[in-house]
CSV table of C-alpha atoms and ligand atoms in Angstrom, one decimal:
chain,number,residue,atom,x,y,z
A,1,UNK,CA,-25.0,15.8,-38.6
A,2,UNK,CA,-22.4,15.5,-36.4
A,3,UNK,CA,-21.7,12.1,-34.8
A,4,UNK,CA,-19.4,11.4,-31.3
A,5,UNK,CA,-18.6,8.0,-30.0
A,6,UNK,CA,-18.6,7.7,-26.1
A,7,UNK,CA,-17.7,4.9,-24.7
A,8,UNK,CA,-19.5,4.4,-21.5
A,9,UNK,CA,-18.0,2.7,-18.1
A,10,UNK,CA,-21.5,2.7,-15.8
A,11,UNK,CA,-19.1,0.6,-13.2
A,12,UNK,CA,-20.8,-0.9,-9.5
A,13,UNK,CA,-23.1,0.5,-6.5
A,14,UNK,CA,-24.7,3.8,-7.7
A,15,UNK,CA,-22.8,4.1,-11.0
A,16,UNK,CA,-25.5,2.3,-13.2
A,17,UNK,CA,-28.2,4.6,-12.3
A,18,UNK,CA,-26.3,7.6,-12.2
A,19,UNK,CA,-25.2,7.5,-15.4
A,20,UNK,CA,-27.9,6.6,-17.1
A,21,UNK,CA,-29.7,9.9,-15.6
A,22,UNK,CA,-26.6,11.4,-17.6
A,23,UNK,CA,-27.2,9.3,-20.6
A,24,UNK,CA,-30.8,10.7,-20.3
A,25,UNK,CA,-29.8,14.6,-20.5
A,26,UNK,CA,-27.0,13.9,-23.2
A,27,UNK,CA,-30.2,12.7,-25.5
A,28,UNK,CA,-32.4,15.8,-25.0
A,29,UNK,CA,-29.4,18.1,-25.4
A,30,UNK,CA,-27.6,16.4,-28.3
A,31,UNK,CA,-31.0,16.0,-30.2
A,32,UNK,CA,-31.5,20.1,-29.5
A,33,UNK,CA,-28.2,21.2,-30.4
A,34,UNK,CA,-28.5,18.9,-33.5
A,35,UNK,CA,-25.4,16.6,-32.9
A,36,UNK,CA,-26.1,12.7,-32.3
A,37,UNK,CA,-23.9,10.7,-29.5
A,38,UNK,CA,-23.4,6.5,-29.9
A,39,UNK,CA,-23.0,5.1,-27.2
A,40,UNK,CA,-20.7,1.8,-26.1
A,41,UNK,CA,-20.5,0.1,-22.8
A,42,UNK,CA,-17.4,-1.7,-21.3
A,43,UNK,CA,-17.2,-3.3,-18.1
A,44,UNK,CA,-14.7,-2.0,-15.3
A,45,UNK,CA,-14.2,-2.6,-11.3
A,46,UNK,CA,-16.3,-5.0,-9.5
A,47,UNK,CA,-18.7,-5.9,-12.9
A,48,UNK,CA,-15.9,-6.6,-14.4
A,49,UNK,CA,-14.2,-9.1,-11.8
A,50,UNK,CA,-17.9,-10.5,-12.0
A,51,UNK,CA,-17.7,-11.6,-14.9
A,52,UNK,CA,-14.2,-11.8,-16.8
A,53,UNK,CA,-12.6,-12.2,-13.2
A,54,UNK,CA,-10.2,-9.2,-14.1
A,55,UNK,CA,-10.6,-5.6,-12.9
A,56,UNK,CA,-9.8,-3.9,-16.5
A,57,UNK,CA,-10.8,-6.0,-19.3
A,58,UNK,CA,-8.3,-5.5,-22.2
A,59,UNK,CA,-11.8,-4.3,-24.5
A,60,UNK,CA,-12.3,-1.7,-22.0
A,61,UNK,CA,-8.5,-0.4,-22.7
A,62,UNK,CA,-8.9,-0.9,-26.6
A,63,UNK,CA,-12.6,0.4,-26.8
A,64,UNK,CA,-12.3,3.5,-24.9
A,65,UNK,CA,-9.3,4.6,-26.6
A,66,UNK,CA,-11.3,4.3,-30.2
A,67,UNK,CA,-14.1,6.5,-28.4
A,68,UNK,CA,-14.2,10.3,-28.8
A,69,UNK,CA,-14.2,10.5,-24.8
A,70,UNK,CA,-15.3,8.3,-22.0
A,71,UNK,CA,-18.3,8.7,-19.3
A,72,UNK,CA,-17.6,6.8,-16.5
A,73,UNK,CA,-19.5,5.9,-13.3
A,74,UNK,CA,-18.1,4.8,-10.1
A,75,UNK,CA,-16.4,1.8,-8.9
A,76,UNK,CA,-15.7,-0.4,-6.1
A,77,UNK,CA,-17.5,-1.8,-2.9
A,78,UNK,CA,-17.2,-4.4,-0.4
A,79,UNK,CA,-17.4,-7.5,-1.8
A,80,UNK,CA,-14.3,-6.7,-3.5
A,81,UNK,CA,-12.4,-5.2,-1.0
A,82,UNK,CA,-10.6,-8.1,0.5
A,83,UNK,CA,-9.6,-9.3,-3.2
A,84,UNK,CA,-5.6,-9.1,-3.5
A,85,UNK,CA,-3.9,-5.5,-4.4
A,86,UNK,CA,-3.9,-5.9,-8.3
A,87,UNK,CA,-7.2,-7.4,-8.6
A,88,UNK,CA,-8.9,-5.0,-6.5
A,89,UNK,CA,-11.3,-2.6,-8.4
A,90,UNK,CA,-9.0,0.6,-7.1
A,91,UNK,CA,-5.8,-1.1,-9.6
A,92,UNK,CA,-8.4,-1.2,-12.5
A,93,UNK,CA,-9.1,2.2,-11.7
A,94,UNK,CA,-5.5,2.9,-11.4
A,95,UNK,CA,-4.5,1.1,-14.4
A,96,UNK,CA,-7.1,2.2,-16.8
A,97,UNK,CA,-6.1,6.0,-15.7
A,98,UNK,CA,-2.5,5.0,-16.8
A,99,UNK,CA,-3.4,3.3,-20.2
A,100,UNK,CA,-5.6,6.1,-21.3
A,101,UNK,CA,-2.5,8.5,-20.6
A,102,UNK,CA,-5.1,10.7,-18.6
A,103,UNK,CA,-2.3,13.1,-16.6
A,104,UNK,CA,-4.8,15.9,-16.0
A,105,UNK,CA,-7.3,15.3,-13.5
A,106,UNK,CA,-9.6,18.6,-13.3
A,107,UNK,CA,-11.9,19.1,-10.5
A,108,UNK,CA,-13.9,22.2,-9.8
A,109,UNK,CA,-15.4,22.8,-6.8
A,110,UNK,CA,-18.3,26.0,-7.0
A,111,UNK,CA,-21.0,26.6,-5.3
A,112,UNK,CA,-24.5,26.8,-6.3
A,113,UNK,CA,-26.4,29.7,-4.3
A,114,UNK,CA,-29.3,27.8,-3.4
A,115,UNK,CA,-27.4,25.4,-1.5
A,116,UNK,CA,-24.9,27.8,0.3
A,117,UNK,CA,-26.4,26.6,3.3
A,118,UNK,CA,-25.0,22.5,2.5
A,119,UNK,CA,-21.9,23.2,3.5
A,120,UNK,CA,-20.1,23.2,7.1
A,121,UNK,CA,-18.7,26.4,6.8
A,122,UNK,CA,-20.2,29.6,7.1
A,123,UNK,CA,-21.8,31.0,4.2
A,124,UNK,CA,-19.9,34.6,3.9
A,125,UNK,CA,-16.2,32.2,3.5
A,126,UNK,CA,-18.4,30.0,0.8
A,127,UNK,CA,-20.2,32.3,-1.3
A,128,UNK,CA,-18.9,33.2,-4.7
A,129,UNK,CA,-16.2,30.3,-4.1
A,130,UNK,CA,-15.4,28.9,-7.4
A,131,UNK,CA,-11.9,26.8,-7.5
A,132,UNK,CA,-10.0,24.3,-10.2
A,133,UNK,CA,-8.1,21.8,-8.5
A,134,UNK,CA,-5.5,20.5,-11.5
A,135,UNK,CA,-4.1,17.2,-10.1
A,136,UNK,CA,-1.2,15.4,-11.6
A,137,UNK,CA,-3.2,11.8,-12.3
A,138,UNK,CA,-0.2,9.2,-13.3
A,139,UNK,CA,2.5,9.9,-11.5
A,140,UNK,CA,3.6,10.3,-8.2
A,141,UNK,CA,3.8,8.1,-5.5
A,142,UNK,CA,0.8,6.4,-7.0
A,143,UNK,CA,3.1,5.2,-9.2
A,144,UNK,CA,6.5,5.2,-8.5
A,145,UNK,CA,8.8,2.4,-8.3
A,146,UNK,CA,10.4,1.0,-6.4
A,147,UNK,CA,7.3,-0.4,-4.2
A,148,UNK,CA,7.4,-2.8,-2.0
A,149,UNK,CA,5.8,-4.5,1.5
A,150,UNK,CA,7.2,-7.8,2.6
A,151,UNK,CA,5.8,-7.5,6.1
A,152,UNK,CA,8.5,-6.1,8.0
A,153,UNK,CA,9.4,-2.7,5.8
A,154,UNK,CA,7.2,-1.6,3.3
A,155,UNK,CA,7.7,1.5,1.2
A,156,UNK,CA,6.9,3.5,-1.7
A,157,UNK,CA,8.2,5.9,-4.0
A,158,UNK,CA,7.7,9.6,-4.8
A,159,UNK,CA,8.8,10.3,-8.4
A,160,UNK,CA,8.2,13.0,-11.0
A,161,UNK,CA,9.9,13.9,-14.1
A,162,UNK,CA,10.8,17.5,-15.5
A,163,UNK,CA,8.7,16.4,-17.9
A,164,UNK,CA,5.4,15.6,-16.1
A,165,UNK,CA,5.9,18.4,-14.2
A,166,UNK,CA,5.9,20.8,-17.2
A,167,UNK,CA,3.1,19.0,-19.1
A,168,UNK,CA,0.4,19.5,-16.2
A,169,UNK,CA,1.9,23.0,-15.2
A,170,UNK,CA,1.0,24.0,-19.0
A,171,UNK,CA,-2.4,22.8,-18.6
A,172,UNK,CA,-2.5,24.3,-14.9
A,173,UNK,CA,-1.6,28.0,-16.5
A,174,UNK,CA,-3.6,27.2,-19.9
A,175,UNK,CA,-6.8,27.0,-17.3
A,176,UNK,CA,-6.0,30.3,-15.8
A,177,UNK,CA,-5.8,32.2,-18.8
A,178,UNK,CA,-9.5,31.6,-18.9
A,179,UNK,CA,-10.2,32.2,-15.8
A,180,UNK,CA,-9.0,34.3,-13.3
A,181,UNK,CA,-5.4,34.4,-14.3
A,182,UNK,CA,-4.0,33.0,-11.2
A,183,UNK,CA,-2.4,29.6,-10.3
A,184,UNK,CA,-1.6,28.4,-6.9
A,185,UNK,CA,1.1,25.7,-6.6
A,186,UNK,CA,0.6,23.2,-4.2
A,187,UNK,CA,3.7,21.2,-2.7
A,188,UNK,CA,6.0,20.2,0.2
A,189,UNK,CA,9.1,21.9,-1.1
A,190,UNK,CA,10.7,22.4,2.5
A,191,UNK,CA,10.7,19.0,2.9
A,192,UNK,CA,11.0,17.4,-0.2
A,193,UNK,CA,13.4,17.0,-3.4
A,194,UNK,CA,10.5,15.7,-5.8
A,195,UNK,CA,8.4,19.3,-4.9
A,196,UNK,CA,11.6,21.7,-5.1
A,197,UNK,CA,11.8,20.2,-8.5
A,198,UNK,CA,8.2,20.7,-9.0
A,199,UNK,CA,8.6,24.5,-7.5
A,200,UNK,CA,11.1,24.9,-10.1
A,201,UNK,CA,9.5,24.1,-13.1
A,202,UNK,CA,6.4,25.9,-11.8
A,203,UNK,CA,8.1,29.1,-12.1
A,204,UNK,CA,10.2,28.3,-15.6
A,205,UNK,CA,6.4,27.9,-17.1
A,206,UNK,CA,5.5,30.6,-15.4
A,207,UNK,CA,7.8,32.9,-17.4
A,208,UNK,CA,5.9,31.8,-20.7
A,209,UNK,CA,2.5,33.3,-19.0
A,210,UNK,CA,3.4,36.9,-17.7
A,211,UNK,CA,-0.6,37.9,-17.1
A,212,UNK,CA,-1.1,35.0,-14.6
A,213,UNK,CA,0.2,35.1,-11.2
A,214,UNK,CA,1.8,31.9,-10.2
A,215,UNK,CA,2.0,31.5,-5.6
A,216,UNK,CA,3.0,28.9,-4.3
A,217,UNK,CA,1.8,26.8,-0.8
A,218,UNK,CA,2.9,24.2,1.2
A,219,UNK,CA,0.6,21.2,1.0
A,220,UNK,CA,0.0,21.5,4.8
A,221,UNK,CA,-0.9,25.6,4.7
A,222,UNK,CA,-2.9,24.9,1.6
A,223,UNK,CA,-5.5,22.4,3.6
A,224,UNK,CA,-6.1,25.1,6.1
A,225,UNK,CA,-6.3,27.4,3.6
A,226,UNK,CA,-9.1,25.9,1.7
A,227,UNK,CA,-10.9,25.8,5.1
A,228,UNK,CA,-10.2,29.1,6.4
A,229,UNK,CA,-10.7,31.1,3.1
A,230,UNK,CA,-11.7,29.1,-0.2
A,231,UNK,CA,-12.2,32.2,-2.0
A,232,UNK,CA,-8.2,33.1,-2.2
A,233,UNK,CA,-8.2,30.1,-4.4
A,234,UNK,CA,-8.5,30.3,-9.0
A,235,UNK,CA,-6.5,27.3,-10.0
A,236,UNK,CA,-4.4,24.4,-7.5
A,237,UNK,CA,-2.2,23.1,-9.4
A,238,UNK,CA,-0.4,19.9,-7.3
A,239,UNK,CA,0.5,16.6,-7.9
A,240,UNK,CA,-1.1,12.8,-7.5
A,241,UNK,CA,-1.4,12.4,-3.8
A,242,UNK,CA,-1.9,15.8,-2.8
A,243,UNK,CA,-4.6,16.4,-5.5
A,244,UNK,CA,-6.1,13.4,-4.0
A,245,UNK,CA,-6.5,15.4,-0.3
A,246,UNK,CA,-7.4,18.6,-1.3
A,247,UNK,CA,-9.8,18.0,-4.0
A,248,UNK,CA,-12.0,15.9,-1.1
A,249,UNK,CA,-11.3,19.2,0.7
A,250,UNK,CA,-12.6,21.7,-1.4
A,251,UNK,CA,-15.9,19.1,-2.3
A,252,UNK,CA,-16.9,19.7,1.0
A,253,UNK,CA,-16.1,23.0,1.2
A,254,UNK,CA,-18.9,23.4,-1.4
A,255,UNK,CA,-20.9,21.0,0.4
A,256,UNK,CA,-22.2,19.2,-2.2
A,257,UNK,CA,-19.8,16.0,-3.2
A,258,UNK,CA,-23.0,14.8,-4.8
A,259,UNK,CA,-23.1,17.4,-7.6
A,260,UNK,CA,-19.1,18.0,-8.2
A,261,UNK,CA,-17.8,16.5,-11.6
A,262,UNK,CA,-14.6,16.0,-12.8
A,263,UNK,CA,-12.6,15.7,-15.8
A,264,UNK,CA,-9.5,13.3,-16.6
A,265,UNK,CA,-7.8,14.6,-19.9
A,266,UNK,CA,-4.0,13.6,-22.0
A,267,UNK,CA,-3.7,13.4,-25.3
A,268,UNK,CA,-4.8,10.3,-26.4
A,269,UNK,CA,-9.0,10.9,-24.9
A,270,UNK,CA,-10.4,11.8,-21.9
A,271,UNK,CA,-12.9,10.2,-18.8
A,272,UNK,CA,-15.1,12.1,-17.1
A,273,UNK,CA,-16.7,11.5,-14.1
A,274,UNK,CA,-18.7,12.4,-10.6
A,275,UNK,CA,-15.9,12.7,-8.0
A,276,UNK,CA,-17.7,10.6,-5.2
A,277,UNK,CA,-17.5,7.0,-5.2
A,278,UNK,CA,-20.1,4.2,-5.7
A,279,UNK,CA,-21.7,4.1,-2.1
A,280,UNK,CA,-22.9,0.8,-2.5
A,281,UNK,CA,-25.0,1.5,0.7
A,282,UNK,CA,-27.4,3.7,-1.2
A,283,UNK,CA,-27.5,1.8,-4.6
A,284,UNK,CA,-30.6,0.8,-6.3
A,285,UNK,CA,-33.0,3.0,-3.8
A,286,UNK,CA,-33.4,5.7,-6.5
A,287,UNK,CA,-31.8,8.4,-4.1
A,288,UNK,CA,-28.8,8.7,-5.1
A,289,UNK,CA,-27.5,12.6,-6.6
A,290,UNK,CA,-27.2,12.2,-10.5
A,291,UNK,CA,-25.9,15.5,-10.8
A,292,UNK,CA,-22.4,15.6,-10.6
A,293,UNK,CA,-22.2,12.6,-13.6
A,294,UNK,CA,-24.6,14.7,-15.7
A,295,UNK,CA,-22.4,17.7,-14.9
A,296,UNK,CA,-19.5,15.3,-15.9
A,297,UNK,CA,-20.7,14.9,-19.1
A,298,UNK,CA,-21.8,18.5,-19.7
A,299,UNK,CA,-17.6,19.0,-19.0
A,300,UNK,CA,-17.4,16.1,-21.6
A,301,UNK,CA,-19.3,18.5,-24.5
A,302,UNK,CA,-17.0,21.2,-23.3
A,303,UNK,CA,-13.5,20.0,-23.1
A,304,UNK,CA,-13.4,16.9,-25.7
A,305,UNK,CA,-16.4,17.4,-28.4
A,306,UNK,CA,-16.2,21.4,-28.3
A,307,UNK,CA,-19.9,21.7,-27.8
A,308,UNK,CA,-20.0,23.9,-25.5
A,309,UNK,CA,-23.4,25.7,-26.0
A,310,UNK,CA,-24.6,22.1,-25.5
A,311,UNK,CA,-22.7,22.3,-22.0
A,312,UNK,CA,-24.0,25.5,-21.0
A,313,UNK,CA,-27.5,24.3,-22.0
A,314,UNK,CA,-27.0,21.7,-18.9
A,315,UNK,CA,-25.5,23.6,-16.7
A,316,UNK,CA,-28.6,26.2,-17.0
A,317,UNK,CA,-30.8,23.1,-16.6
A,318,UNK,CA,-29.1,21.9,-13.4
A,319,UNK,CA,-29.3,25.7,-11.9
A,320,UNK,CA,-32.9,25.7,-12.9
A,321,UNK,CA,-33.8,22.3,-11.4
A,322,UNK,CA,-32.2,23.3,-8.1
A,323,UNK,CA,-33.2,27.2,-8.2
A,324,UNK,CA,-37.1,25.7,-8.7
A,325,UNK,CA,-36.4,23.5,-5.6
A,326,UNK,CA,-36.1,19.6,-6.5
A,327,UNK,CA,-33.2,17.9,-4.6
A,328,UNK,CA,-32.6,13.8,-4.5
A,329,UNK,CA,-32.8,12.8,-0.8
A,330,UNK,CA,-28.9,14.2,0.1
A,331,UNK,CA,-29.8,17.4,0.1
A,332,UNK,CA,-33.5,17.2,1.1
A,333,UNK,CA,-32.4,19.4,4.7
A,334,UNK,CA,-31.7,22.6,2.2
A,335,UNK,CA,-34.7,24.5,0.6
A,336,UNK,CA,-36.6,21.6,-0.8
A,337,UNK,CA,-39.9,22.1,-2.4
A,338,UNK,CA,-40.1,19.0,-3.5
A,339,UNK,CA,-37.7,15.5,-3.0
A,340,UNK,CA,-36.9,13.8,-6.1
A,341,UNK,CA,-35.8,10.1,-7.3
A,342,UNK,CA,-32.2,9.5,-9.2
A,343,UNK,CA,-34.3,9.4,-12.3
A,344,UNK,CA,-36.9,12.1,-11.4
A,345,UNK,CA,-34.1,14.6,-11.1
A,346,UNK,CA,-32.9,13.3,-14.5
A,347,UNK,CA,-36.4,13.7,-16.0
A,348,UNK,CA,-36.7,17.3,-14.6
A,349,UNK,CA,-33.3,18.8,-15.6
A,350,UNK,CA,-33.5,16.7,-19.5
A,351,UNK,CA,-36.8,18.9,-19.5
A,352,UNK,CA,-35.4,22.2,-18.7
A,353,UNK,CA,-32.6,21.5,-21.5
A,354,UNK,CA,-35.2,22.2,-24.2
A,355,UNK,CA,-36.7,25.4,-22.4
B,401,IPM,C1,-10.1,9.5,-6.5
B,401,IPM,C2,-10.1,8.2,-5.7
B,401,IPM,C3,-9.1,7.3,-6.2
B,401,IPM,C4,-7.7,8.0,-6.1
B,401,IPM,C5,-9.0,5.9,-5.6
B,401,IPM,C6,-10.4,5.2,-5.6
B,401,IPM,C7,-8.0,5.0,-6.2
B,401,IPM,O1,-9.9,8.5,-4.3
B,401,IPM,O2,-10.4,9.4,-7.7
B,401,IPM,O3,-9.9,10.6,-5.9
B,401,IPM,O4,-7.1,7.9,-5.0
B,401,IPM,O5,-7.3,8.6,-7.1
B,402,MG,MG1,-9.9,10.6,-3.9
């Protein structure tokens, strides 16, 4: 029997009890696919600064680049905010995303029918939406040096490399050859040097994919895009900062950042996780949305352990569990038959896996 190691990051607020409804569906559907998962856990963000007083342990770095892939929580809340810059939770975040060489950051954003009626926009610009925002994840301004705020000036640096440009286009166009063979480059190339770089390498890769059809968008054009007509959209490909924007964007265009997951891939492994945060306001009341980590680690079985019958198997259990009416109290307002508990909705949709 096939074995995977995954190393596991449950993190603070919510993460704990969102992951282990993921942990939960992982079982049912490794044990009916016939493939066995062992799992390790390593501390990150606020637990961590708990108790080693460090965001990012070293064993975090170390043991999650040994695993197969790496399910991950959420981090960060208030008791750590007003820590200094590189102890906050955020750096770990920042720093682990660096060590594990994670430059592709994939987030989809579809929508499920039933809840067509969870977003803000109207439901003929939102149906049959189904985007891939590709952000560039270690580079950028997040990154670049020099940085610097002594009070008076303060100032950071936009950087990218031919290199990193290429690498993430590749996966960008790679994407759209599965799908629906276009790629839509997002960037601020009327303004600045780093994006008419970016613009350029965009269309050398291009060349090397004559069935997909490469556009590309201003940063500013492409957030009123997303709002005005979603559908226009296959894959975004863009880099750190404005990955950051318009991925929040197209969540809520879906109206669901409780059930969006996201993948962070490189060469060396991969992390996946829910792309909200850790709302320590809800955490421990059994209401948050386990959803988008156990579609996280559905896109875990897809993209890093090629199970992908496995993947699909949750993915039909999540559309069952929502078509059949349960919802966790965020989405109680749209077509609920009945409102179900973190774990309740991780019972329900492990169930559906074996049916
Ligand atoms: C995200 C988050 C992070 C980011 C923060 C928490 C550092 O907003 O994953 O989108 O900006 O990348
Ligand atoms: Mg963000």
């Amino acid at each position: 029997m096939k074995n995977y190691n995954i190393s596991i990051i449950k993190g603070d607020g919510i993460g704990p009890e969102i992951v282990d409804e993921a942990i939960k569906v992982l079982d049912a559907v490794s044990y009916s696919c016939g493939f066995s998962l062992e799992y390790k856990e390593y501390l990150m963000g606020g637990a961590a600064l708990d108790v080693t007083g460090e965001p990012l342990p070293k064993e975090t770095i170390t043991g999650v680049l040994q695993s197969d892939a790496c399910l991950f929580g959420a981090i960060g809340g208030e008791k750590w905010d007003t820590l200094p810059r590189d102890k906050r939770p955020e750096t770990g975040l920042l720093n682990f995303r660096e060590a594990m060489g994670v430059y592709a950051n994939l987030r989809p954003a579809i929508i499920y029918d039933e809840l067509v009626n969870a977003s803000t926009l109207k439901p003929e610009v939102i149906e049959g939406v189904d985007i891939m925002v590709v952000r560039e994840l270690i580079g950028g301004i997040y990154f670049g040096k020099p940085r610097e705020n002594d009070g008076f000036k303060a100032f950071n640096t936009m950087v990218y490399t031919k290199p990193e440009i290429e690498r993430i286009g590749k996966q960008a166009f790679e994407l759209a050859m599965k799908r629906d063979k276009r790629v839509c480059s997002v960037d601020k190339a009327n303004v600045l040097e780093v994006s008419q770089l970016w613009r350029d390498t965009m269309e050398e890769i291009a060349r090397d994919y004559p069935e997909v059809e490469l556009s590309h968008m201003y940063v500013d054009n492409a957030a009123m895009q997303l709002v005005r007509n979603p559908k226009q959209f296959d894959v975004i490909v863009t880099g750190n900062i404005f990955g950051d924007i318009l991925s929040d964007t197209a969540s809520m265009v879906v109206g669901s950042i409780g059930l969006l997951p996201s993948a962070s891939t490189g060469d060396k492994t991969a992390i996946y996780e829910p792309i909200h945060g850790s709302a320590p306001d809800i955490a421990g009341q059994g209401i948050a949305n386990p959803i988008a980590t156990i579609e996280s680690a559905a896109m875990m079985l897809r993209y890093s352990l090629g199970e992908s019958l496995a993947a699909d198997k949750i993915d039909s259990a999540i559309k069952k569990a929502l078509k059949d009416g349960y919802r966790t109290k965020d989405l109680a307002a749209y077509d609920a038959k009945e409102v179900v508990t973190t774990s309740e909705m991780g019972d329900i949709i492990a169930n559906y896996i074996n049916k």
